[in-house]
GROMACS .gro file of C-alpha atoms in nm:
model
  151
    1GLU     CA    1  -0.223   4.796   4.792
    2THR     CA    2  -0.171   4.772   4.398
    3MET     CA    3  -0.009   5.089   4.376
    4THR     CA    4   0.239   5.021   4.653
    5MET     CA    5   0.369   4.703   4.530
    6LEU     CA    6   0.378   4.872   4.156
    7ARG     CA    7   0.547   5.175   4.311
    8SER     CA    8   0.779   4.916   4.404
    9THR     CA    9   0.898   4.763   4.114
   10ARG     CA   10   1.160   4.831   3.850
   11ILE     CA   11   0.940   4.647   3.603
   12PHE     CA   12   0.819   4.937   3.376
   13ASP     CA   13   1.247   5.030   3.380
   14ARG     CA   14   1.259   4.755   3.146
   15LEU     CA   15   1.012   4.901   2.851
   16LEU     CA   16   1.279   5.163   2.865
   17VAL     CA   17   1.559   5.018   2.680
   18PRO     CA   18   2.001   5.112   2.775
   19PHE     CA   19   2.215   5.196   2.559
   20PRO     CA   20   2.549   5.111   2.536
   21SER     CA   21   2.830   5.315   2.567
   22SER     CA   22   2.954   5.323   2.191
   23ASP     CA   23   2.841   5.288   1.858
   24VAL     CA   24   2.701   4.926   1.724
   25GLU     CA   25   2.614   4.851   1.405
   26PRO     CA   26   2.326   4.502   1.323
   27GLY     CA   27   2.369   4.200   1.471
   28ASP     CA   28   2.630   4.366   1.796
   29ASN     CA   29   2.492   4.338   2.160
   30TRP     CA   30   2.576   4.478   2.500
   31GLU     CA   31   2.354   4.330   2.812
   32THR     CA   32   2.322   4.482   3.155
   33ASP     CA   33   2.210   4.322   3.496
   34LEU     CA   34   1.854   4.349   3.643
   35VAL     CA   35   1.753   4.392   4.008
   36ASP     CA   36   1.376   4.418   4.054
   37THR     CA   37   1.319   4.382   4.457
   38THR     CA   38   0.894   4.409   4.489
   39LEU     CA   39   0.775   4.470   4.821
   40ALA     CA   40   0.478   4.285   4.957
   41PRO     CA   41   0.110   4.420   4.870
   42GLN     CA   42   0.009   4.333   5.248
   43GLY     CA   43   0.202   4.195   5.513
   44LEU     CA   44   0.634   4.171   5.513
   45GLY     CA   45   0.809   4.066   5.282
   46SER     CA   46   1.014   4.128   4.867
   47VAL     CA   47   1.038   3.963   4.572
   48ILE     CA   48   1.299   3.931   4.395
   49THR     CA   49   1.423   3.985   4.028
   50ARG     CA   50   1.790   3.915   3.892
   51GLY     CA   51   1.899   3.791   3.560
   52THR     CA   52   2.076   3.949   3.254
   53LEU     CA   53   1.877   4.130   3.005
   54ARG     CA   54   2.102   4.070   2.635
   55MET     CA   55   2.009   4.356   2.356
   56THR     CA   56   2.042   4.312   1.977
   57PHE     CA   57   2.075   4.596   1.757
   58GLU     CA   58   1.838   4.442   1.422
   59GLY     CA   59   1.924   4.786   1.213
   60THR     CA   60   1.713   5.084   1.088
   61VAL     CA   61   1.323   5.015   1.021
   62ASP     CA   62   1.003   5.278   1.005
   63THR     CA   63   0.784   5.193   1.228
   64LEU     CA   64   0.420   5.401   1.278
   65GLY     CA   65   0.593   5.678   1.032
   66VAL     CA   66   0.894   5.753   1.280
   67ARG     CA   67   1.286   5.611   1.189
   68CYS     CA   68   1.346   5.353   1.446
   69TRP     CA   69   1.649   5.230   1.602
   70LYS     CA   70   1.436   4.846   1.586
   71ILE     CA   71   1.615   4.646   1.989
   72ASP     CA   72   1.549   4.295   2.061
   73LEU     CA   73   1.570   4.172   2.423
   74LEU     CA   74   1.620   3.876   2.558
   75SER     CA   75   1.681   3.726   2.896
   76THR     CA   76   1.742   3.325   2.958
   77ASP     CA   77   1.840   3.391   3.350
   78LEU     CA   78   1.560   3.531   3.496
   79GLU     CA   79   1.545   3.410   3.895
   80GLN     CA   80   1.306   3.449   4.129
   81SER     CA   81   1.292   3.438   4.528
   82GLY     CA   82   1.192   3.628   4.816
   83GLU     CA   83   0.935   3.512   5.133
   84PHE     CA   84   0.643   3.725   5.280
   85SER     CA   85   0.348   3.689   5.568
   86ASN     CA   86   0.050   3.798   5.708
   87PRO     CA   87  -0.071   3.744   6.062
   88SER     CA   88  -0.198   3.354   5.897
   89MET     CA   89   0.060   3.246   5.706
   90MET     CA   90   0.460   3.240   5.577
   91MET     CA   91   0.489   3.202   5.133
   92LYS     CA   92   0.843   3.113   5.039
   93LEU     CA   93   0.867   3.122   4.641
   94GLY     CA   94   1.143   3.043   4.440
   95GLY     CA   95   1.165   2.969   4.073
   96LYS     CA   96   1.311   3.140   3.725
   97GLY     CA   97   1.175   3.304   3.397
   98THR     CA   98   1.216   3.443   3.064
   99VAL     CA   99   1.208   3.735   2.901
  100ARG     CA  100   1.175   3.883   2.554
  101GLY     CA  101   1.125   4.153   2.349
  102THR     CA  102   1.195   4.401   2.117
  103SER     CA  103   1.185   4.811   2.109
  104TYR     CA  104   1.178   5.045   1.855
  105HIS     CA  105   1.387   5.383   1.922
  106ASP     CA  106   1.306   5.733   1.734
  107VAL     CA  107   1.651   5.737   1.544
  108THR     CA  108   1.627   6.115   1.653
  109THR     CA  109   1.541   6.200   2.035
  110GLY     CA  110   1.613   5.786   2.101
  111ALA     CA  111   1.267   5.790   2.203
  112VAL     CA  112   1.034   5.471   2.310
  113VAL     CA  113   0.784   5.460   2.006
  114VAL     CA  114   0.648   5.076   2.097
  115SER     CA  115   0.813   4.877   2.320
  116SER     CA  116   0.670   4.484   2.380
  117SER     CA  117   0.784   4.247   2.635
  118VAL     CA  118   0.676   3.844   2.673
  119TRP     CA  119   0.780   3.815   3.089
  120ASP     CA  120   0.732   3.371   3.116
  121THR     CA  121   0.869   3.246   3.474
  122LYS     CA  122   0.786   2.885   3.695
  123ILE     CA  123   0.803   2.962   4.005
  124THR     CA  124   0.718   2.742   4.347
  125MET     CA  125   0.525   2.856   4.667
  126ASP     CA  126   0.559   2.730   4.948
  127ILE     CA  127   0.296   2.797   5.197
  128THR     CA  128   0.309   2.730   5.581
  129GLY     CA  129   0.115   2.837   5.909
  130ASP     CA  130  -0.222   2.709   6.007
  131GLN     CA  131  -0.184   2.472   5.674
  132LYS     CA  132   0.129   2.354   5.501
  133PHE     CA  133   0.136   2.339   5.118
  134THR     CA  134   0.315   2.395   4.803
  135VAL     CA  135   0.213   2.576   4.496
  136PRO     CA  136   0.342   2.540   4.136
  137VAL     CA  137   0.254   2.898   3.909
  138ASP     CA  138   0.315   2.953   3.619
  139SER     CA  139   0.290   3.334   3.494
  140LYS     CA  140   0.297   3.522   3.153
  141LEU     CA  141   0.377   3.870   3.195
  142VAL     CA  142   0.291   4.085   2.869
  143LEU     CA  143   0.392   4.468   2.872
  144SER     CA  144   0.328   4.693   2.600
  145LEU     CA  145   0.407   5.053   2.550
  146THR     CA  146   0.319   5.336   2.224
  147GLN     CA  147   0.399   5.611   2.225
  148ARG     CA  148   0.157   5.864   2.161
  149ARG     CA  149   0.160   6.078   1.868
  150THR     CA  150  -0.013   6.392   1.777
  151PRO     CA  151  -0.075   6.476   1.381
   0.00000   0.00000   0.00000
């Protein structure tokens, strides 16, 4: 069930920065739309995450012994919504959040050397069925990727 949920999400795509189509200088930004649908691990339904991810080229630095482009990531307009059910209850959720992170890419290949981001969300889940109640949920998801280097 967990693997089905992970396969349905595109959150791991967020570790890979889309490069702009034109040259950039330090301080330049570009944006991409985030749209991610995660299927419910049990039952029916899904959660949709939307927002705009802004990348800022910070310059060229040495990281883990590799000459890298440093790119900062920021989204302050994440929105999550969805609903899912199982035989005994129905859940609707909605909320907002942010993403902040940094990605380092090898200047020769463009490959990720190190990338990390923190996703903070605050949502409300309305649950109905045999009982009805509302649950506030504050979550923090930390994603980190480091390229394996062989000597």
